[in-house]
PDB file of C-alpha atoms in Angstrom:
ATOM      1  CA  UNK A  30      -0.305  -0.042  -0.012  1.00 55.00           C
ATOM      2  CA  UNK A  31       1.510   3.440  -1.058  1.00 62.00           C
ATOM      3  CA  UNK A  32       2.251   5.984   1.527  1.00 59.00           C
ATOM      4  CA  UNK A  33      -0.299   9.031   1.376  1.00 61.00           C
ATOM      5  CA  UNK A  34       1.222  11.943  -0.262  1.00 63.00           C
ATOM      6  CA  UNK A  35       2.193  15.230   1.806  1.00 75.00           C
ATOM      7  CA  UNK A  36       0.264  18.228   0.260  1.00 85.00           C
ATOM      8  CA  UNK A  37       2.070  21.074  -0.820  1.00 89.00           C
ATOM      9  CA  UNK A  38       0.219  24.308  -0.577  1.00 95.00           C
ATOM     10  CA  UNK A  39       0.953  27.843  -2.589  1.00 95.00           C
ATOM     11  CA  UNK A  40       0.468  31.474  -1.992  1.00 94.00           C
ATOM     12  CA  UNK A  41      -2.690  30.993  -3.562  1.00 95.00           C
ATOM     13  CA  UNK A  42      -3.868  28.920  -0.688  1.00 95.00           C
ATOM     14  CA  UNK A  43      -2.714  31.499   1.447  1.00 94.00           C
ATOM     15  CA  UNK A  44      -4.894  34.264  -0.373  1.00 93.00           C
ATOM     16  CA  UNK A  45      -7.952  31.882  -0.148  1.00 95.00           C
ATOM     17  CA  UNK A  46      -7.977  31.844   3.519  1.00 93.00           C
ATOM     18  CA  UNK A  47     -10.919  33.273   5.042  1.00 93.00           C
ATOM     19  CA  UNK A  48     -10.928  37.030   5.890  1.00 90.00           C
ATOM     20  CA  UNK A  49      -9.157  37.592   9.303  1.00 86.00           C
ATOM     21  CA  UNK A  50      -7.321  34.264   9.348  1.00 91.00           C
ATOM     22  CA  UNK A  51      -3.563  34.689   9.123  1.00 92.00           C
ATOM     23  CA  UNK A  52      -1.072  32.074   8.115  1.00 95.00           C
ATOM     24  CA  UNK A  53       2.600  31.853   6.315  1.00 96.00           C
ATOM     25  CA  UNK A  54       3.635  29.206   3.932  1.00 96.00           C
ATOM     26  CA  UNK A  55       6.930  27.795   4.392  1.00 96.00           C
ATOM     27  CA  UNK A  56       8.300  25.547   1.665  1.00 95.00           C
ATOM     28  CA  UNK A  57       4.827  24.552   0.876  1.00 96.00           C
ATOM     29  CA  UNK A  58       3.488  24.002   4.291  1.00 95.00           C
ATOM     30  CA  UNK A  59       0.989  26.266   6.093  1.00 95.00           C
ATOM     31  CA  UNK A  60       1.545  27.539   9.623  1.00 95.00           C
ATOM     32  CA  UNK A  61      -1.533  29.150  10.905  1.00 93.00           C
ATOM     33  CA  UNK A  62      -0.720  32.576  13.119  1.00 93.00           C
ATOM     34  CA  UNK A  63      -2.803  33.199  16.327  1.00 89.00           C
ATOM     35  CA  UNK A  64      -3.527  36.967  16.938  1.00 89.00           C
ATOM     36  CA  UNK A  65      -0.571  38.458  18.787  1.00 91.00           C
ATOM     37  CA  UNK A  66      -1.059  39.816  22.554  1.00 92.00           C
ATOM     38  CA  UNK A  67      -0.966  43.268  23.313  1.00 92.00           C
ATOM     39  CA  UNK A  68       2.623  42.670  24.777  1.00 92.00           C
ATOM     40  CA  UNK A  69       3.845  41.132  21.599  1.00 94.00           C
ATOM     41  CA  UNK A  70       2.585  44.316  19.680  1.00 95.00           C
ATOM     42  CA  UNK A  71       3.853  46.754  22.239  1.00 95.00           C
ATOM     43  CA  UNK A  72       7.541  45.033  21.944  1.00 96.00           C
ATOM     44  CA  UNK A  73       7.015  44.930  18.096  1.00 96.00           C
ATOM     45  CA  UNK A  74       6.088  48.842  18.168  1.00 96.00           C
ATOM     46  CA  UNK A  75       8.667  49.797  20.222  1.00 96.00           C
ATOM     47  CA  UNK A  76      11.466  48.004  18.444  1.00 97.00           C
ATOM     48  CA  UNK A  77       9.938  49.124  14.881  1.00 97.00           C
ATOM     49  CA  UNK A  78       9.904  53.085  16.305  1.00 96.00           C
ATOM     50  CA  UNK A  79      13.437  52.805  17.149  1.00 96.00           C
ATOM     51  CA  UNK A  80      14.726  51.194  13.877  1.00 97.00           C
ATOM     52  CA  UNK A  81      12.476  53.678  12.068  1.00 97.00           C
ATOM     53  CA  UNK A  82      13.523  56.769  14.029  1.00 97.00           C
ATOM     54  CA  UNK A  83      17.325  55.687  13.341  1.00 97.00           C
ATOM     55  CA  UNK A  84      16.994  55.404   9.734  1.00 97.00           C
ATOM     56  CA  UNK A  85      15.461  58.488   9.494  1.00 96.00           C
ATOM     57  CA  UNK A  86      17.581  60.480  11.761  1.00 96.00           C
ATOM     58  CA  UNK A  87      20.605  59.292   9.795  1.00 95.00           C
ATOM     59  CA  UNK A  88      19.039  59.723   6.204  1.00 90.00           C
ATOM     60  CA  UNK A  89      19.324  55.970   5.711  1.00 89.00           C
ATOM     61  CA  UNK A  90      18.153  54.144   2.431  1.00 92.00           C
ATOM     62  CA  UNK A  91      16.515  51.176   4.116  1.00 97.00           C
ATOM     63  CA  UNK A  92      12.864  50.759   4.733  1.00 97.00           C
ATOM     64  CA  UNK A  93      11.470  49.220   7.913  1.00 98.00           C
ATOM     65  CA  UNK A  94       8.245  47.410   7.714  1.00 98.00           C
ATOM     66  CA  UNK A  95       5.757  45.850  10.670  1.00 97.00           C
ATOM     67  CA  UNK A  96       3.380  42.944  10.523  1.00 95.00           C
ATOM     68  CA  UNK A  97       1.332  42.366   8.636  1.00 93.00           C
ATOM     69  CA  UNK A  98       3.679  42.838   5.752  1.00 96.00           C
ATOM     70  CA  UNK A  99       4.053  40.008   2.989  1.00 96.00           C
ATOM     71  CA  UNK A 100       7.597  38.756   2.233  1.00 97.00           C
ATOM     72  CA  UNK A 101       7.849  36.384  -0.811  1.00 96.00           C
ATOM     73  CA  UNK A 102      11.195  34.729   0.528  1.00 93.00           C
ATOM     74  CA  UNK A 103      12.360  32.555  -2.554  1.00 88.00           C
ATOM     75  CA  UNK A 104      10.291  34.218  -5.110  1.00 79.00           C
ATOM     76  CA  UNK A 105       8.279  31.552  -5.893  1.00 89.00           C
ATOM     77  CA  UNK A 106       4.795  30.078  -4.842  1.00 93.00           C
ATOM     78  CA  UNK A 107       5.654  28.017  -1.700  1.00 95.00           C
ATOM     79  CA  UNK A 108       6.914  30.577   0.559  1.00 96.00           C
ATOM     80  CA  UNK A 109       5.140  33.659   1.955  1.00 96.00           C
ATOM     81  CA  UNK A 110       5.941  35.034   5.561  1.00 97.00           C
ATOM     82  CA  UNK A 111       4.907  37.915   7.686  1.00 97.00           C
ATOM     83  CA  UNK A 112       7.937  38.762   9.817  1.00 98.00           C
ATOM     84  CA  UNK A 113       7.101  41.114  12.757  1.00 98.00           C
ATOM     85  CA  UNK A 114       9.741  43.405  11.767  1.00 98.00           C
ATOM     86  CA  UNK A 115      11.436  43.679   8.278  1.00 98.00           C
ATOM     87  CA  UNK A 116      14.436  46.042   7.304  1.00 98.00           C
ATOM     88  CA  UNK A 117      14.821  45.958   3.498  1.00 98.00           C
ATOM     89  CA  UNK A 118      17.892  47.763   2.258  1.00 97.00           C
ATOM     90  CA  UNK A 119      17.555  46.942  -1.574  1.00 97.00           C
ATOM     91  CA  UNK A 120      14.366  48.963  -2.319  1.00 96.00           C
ATOM     92  CA  UNK A 121      13.825  47.346  -5.911  1.00 97.00           C
ATOM     93  CA  UNK A 122      12.467  44.354  -3.880  1.00 97.00           C
ATOM     94  CA  UNK A 123       9.685  46.183  -2.647  1.00 97.00           C
ATOM     95  CA  UNK A 124       6.120  46.188  -4.724  1.00 95.00           C
ATOM     96  CA  UNK A 125       2.674  47.250  -3.278  1.00 94.00           C
ATOM     97  CA  UNK A 126       2.361  43.439  -2.275  1.00 94.00           C
ATOM     98  CA  UNK A 127       5.343  43.543   0.089  1.00 96.00           C
ATOM     99  CA  UNK A 128       8.902  42.222  -0.320  1.00 97.00           C
ATOM    100  CA  UNK A 129      10.070  39.762  -3.032  1.00 96.00           C
ATOM    101  CA  UNK A 130      13.099  38.160  -1.885  1.00 96.00           C
ATOM    102  CA  UNK A 131      14.830  38.091   1.548  1.00 97.00           C
ATOM    103  CA  UNK A 132      14.796  41.183   3.871  1.00 98.00           C
ATOM    104  CA  UNK A 133      18.363  41.888   5.186  1.00 98.00           C
ATOM    105  CA  UNK A 134      17.339  42.077   8.781  1.00 98.00           C
ATOM    106  CA  UNK A 135      14.239  40.275  10.128  1.00 98.00           C
ATOM    107  CA  UNK A 136      13.076  40.373  13.958  1.00 98.00           C
ATOM    108  CA  UNK A 137      10.450  37.977  15.253  1.00 98.00           C
ATOM    109  CA  UNK A 138       8.869  38.297  18.639  1.00 97.00           C
ATOM    110  CA  UNK A 139       8.102  35.036  20.121  1.00 96.00           C
ATOM    111  CA  UNK A 140       4.686  34.015  20.953  1.00 93.00           C
ATOM    112  CA  UNK A 141       3.559  30.738  22.872  1.00 89.00           C
ATOM    113  CA  UNK A 142       2.302  29.594  19.611  1.00 88.00           C
ATOM    114  CA  UNK A 143       5.132  30.503  17.604  1.00 91.00           C
ATOM    115  CA  UNK A 144       8.152  29.283  19.582  1.00 92.00           C
ATOM    116  CA  UNK A 145       8.971  26.219  17.284  1.00 93.00           C
ATOM    117  CA  UNK A 146       8.454  28.109  13.976  1.00 94.00           C
ATOM    118  CA  UNK A 147      10.603  31.168  15.242  1.00 95.00           C
ATOM    119  CA  UNK A 148      13.347  29.098  16.896  1.00 95.00           C
ATOM    120  CA  UNK A 149      13.669  26.351  14.293  1.00 95.00           C
ATOM    121  CA  UNK A 150      11.952  26.454  10.965  1.00 96.00           C
ATOM    122  CA  UNK A 151      12.224  30.136  10.393  1.00 96.00           C
ATOM    123  CA  UNK A 152      15.987  30.022  11.241  1.00 96.00           C
ATOM    124  CA  UNK A 153      16.545  27.755   8.660  1.00 96.00           C
ATOM    125  CA  UNK A 154      14.463  29.036   6.104  1.00 96.00           C
ATOM    126  CA  UNK A 155      15.820  32.834   6.695  1.00 97.00           C
ATOM    127  CA  UNK A 156      19.467  31.725   6.432  1.00 97.00           C
ATOM    128  CA  UNK A 157      18.781  29.669   3.350  1.00 95.00           C
ATOM    129  CA  UNK A 158      16.848  32.700   1.922  1.00 96.00           C
ATOM    130  CA  UNK A 159      19.634  35.088   2.086  1.00 96.00           C
ATOM    131  CA  UNK A 160      18.461  37.181   5.241  1.00 98.00           C
ATOM    132  CA  UNK A 161      21.562  38.836   6.720  1.00 98.00           C
ATOM    133  CA  UNK A 162      20.631  39.250  10.235  1.00 98.00           C
ATOM    134  CA  UNK A 163      17.849  37.500  12.284  1.00 98.00           C
ATOM    135  CA  UNK A 164      16.662  38.425  15.931  1.00 98.00           C
ATOM    136  CA  UNK A 165      14.487  36.168  17.885  1.00 98.00           C
ATOM    137  CA  UNK A 166      13.197  38.311  20.775  1.00 97.00           C
ATOM    138  CA  UNK A 167      11.664  36.008  23.475  1.00 96.00           C
ATOM    139  CA  UNK A 168       9.832  38.193  25.996  1.00 95.00           C
ATOM    140  CA  UNK A 169       8.661  34.960  28.152  1.00 93.00           C
ATOM    141  CA  UNK A 170      12.668  34.222  28.657  1.00 95.00           C
ATOM    142  CA  UNK A 171      13.769  38.089  28.496  1.00 94.00           C
ATOM    143  CA  UNK A 172      16.198  37.058  26.011  1.00 96.00           C
ATOM    144  CA  UNK A 173      17.469  38.037  22.464  1.00 97.00           C
ATOM    145  CA  UNK A 174      19.175  35.847  20.237  1.00 98.00           C
ATOM    146  CA  UNK A 175      21.006  37.366  17.424  1.00 98.00           C
ATOM    147  CA  UNK A 176      22.079  35.597  14.080  1.00 98.00           C
ATOM    148  CA  UNK A 177      24.573  37.372  11.949  1.00 97.00           C
ATOM    149  CA  UNK A 178      24.656  35.054   9.104  1.00 97.00           C
ATOM    150  CA  UNK A 179      26.810  37.341   7.178  1.00 94.00           C
ATOM    151  CA  UNK A 180      29.454  36.502   9.616  1.00 94.00           C
ATOM    152  CA  UNK A 181      28.129  33.195  10.726  1.00 96.00           C
ATOM    153  CA  UNK A 182      27.968  34.025  14.450  1.00 96.00           C
ATOM    154  CA  UNK A 183      25.312  33.834  17.110  1.00 97.00           C
ATOM    155  CA  UNK A 184      24.989  35.707  20.070  1.00 97.00           C
ATOM    156  CA  UNK A 185      22.477  35.496  23.263  1.00 98.00           C
ATOM    157  CA  UNK A 186      21.466  38.699  25.095  1.00 97.00           C
ATOM    158  CA  UNK A 187      19.063  39.578  27.871  1.00 96.00           C
ATOM    159  CA  UNK A 188      16.495  42.213  28.503  1.00 95.00           C
ATOM    160  CA  UNK A 189      19.005  44.087  30.508  1.00 95.00           C
ATOM    161  CA  UNK A 190      21.476  44.678  27.770  1.00 96.00           C
ATOM    162  CA  UNK A 191      21.813  47.172  24.937  1.00 95.00           C
ATOM    163  CA  UNK A 192      21.918  45.095  21.501  1.00 96.00           C
ATOM    164  CA  UNK A 193      23.931  46.272  18.415  1.00 96.00           C
ATOM    165  CA  UNK A 194      22.675  45.719  14.911  1.00 95.00           C
ATOM    166  CA  UNK A 195      25.117  44.218  12.555  1.00 93.00           C
ATOM    167  CA  UNK A 196      23.707  46.311   9.592  1.00 92.00           C
ATOM    168  CA  UNK A 197      24.527  49.625  11.179  1.00 93.00           C
ATOM    169  CA  UNK A 198      27.766  50.768  13.276  1.00 90.00           C
ATOM    170  CA  UNK A 199      25.829  52.765  15.816  1.00 94.00           C
ATOM    171  CA  UNK A 200      22.339  51.452  16.229  1.00 96.00           C
ATOM    172  CA  UNK A 201      21.926  49.985  19.573  1.00 96.00           C
ATOM    173  CA  UNK A 202      18.631  48.865  21.074  1.00 95.00           C
ATOM    174  CA  UNK A 203      18.325  49.345  24.642  1.00 94.00           C
ATOM    175  CA  UNK A 204      16.200  46.283  25.912  1.00 94.00           C
ATOM    176  CA  UNK A 205      15.948  47.619  29.426  1.00 91.00           C
ATOM    177  CA  UNK A 206      13.352  49.993  28.204  1.00 82.00           C
ATOM    178  CA  UNK A 207      11.279  46.768  26.943  1.00 78.00           C
ATOM    179  CA  UNK A 208      10.850  45.512  30.595  1.00 73.00           C
ATOM    180  CA  UNK A 209       8.437  48.431  31.170  1.00 72.00           C
ATOM    181  CA  UNK A 210       6.344  46.763  28.463  1.00 67.00           C
ATOM    182  CA  UNK A 211       6.061  43.337  29.943  1.00 65.00           C
TER     183      UNK A 211
END
């Protein structure tokens, strides 16, 4: 008896989801997304503001976007993600639909339902797609893991640290301020 074939989904399946239902598509597999908590949104908002303010103050050419923002990682029909924060420096990747290709920097704020996806599945996918830097911000553990794929490095920080971005020489995000959002 043959084994049942695994079903592969496409971006069309994502667009066919009922209104209000959010999901991501990684290598043809759908990963449902639960609505974010207020704490999650406050942390995302604070990170977005710090990065966007830095880019604006320094006349930077990169764009920062906050979820929901479509990223078509491999520019195929089998990969669609909505990172919490995306920084794109090659503005030619941007369309009205989102980003076609890998952003330079992605930040995911871990939720209880996204732990496995953020720590494992997206880590591998983002690296293989060409993301240069990936941060996993875990409010439950008060921890930030920074993956610098350009230099094949990984650092672990806490919410009592100031964390430097690898994309910019002088952008530090002070996570001690995040403690007030928890």
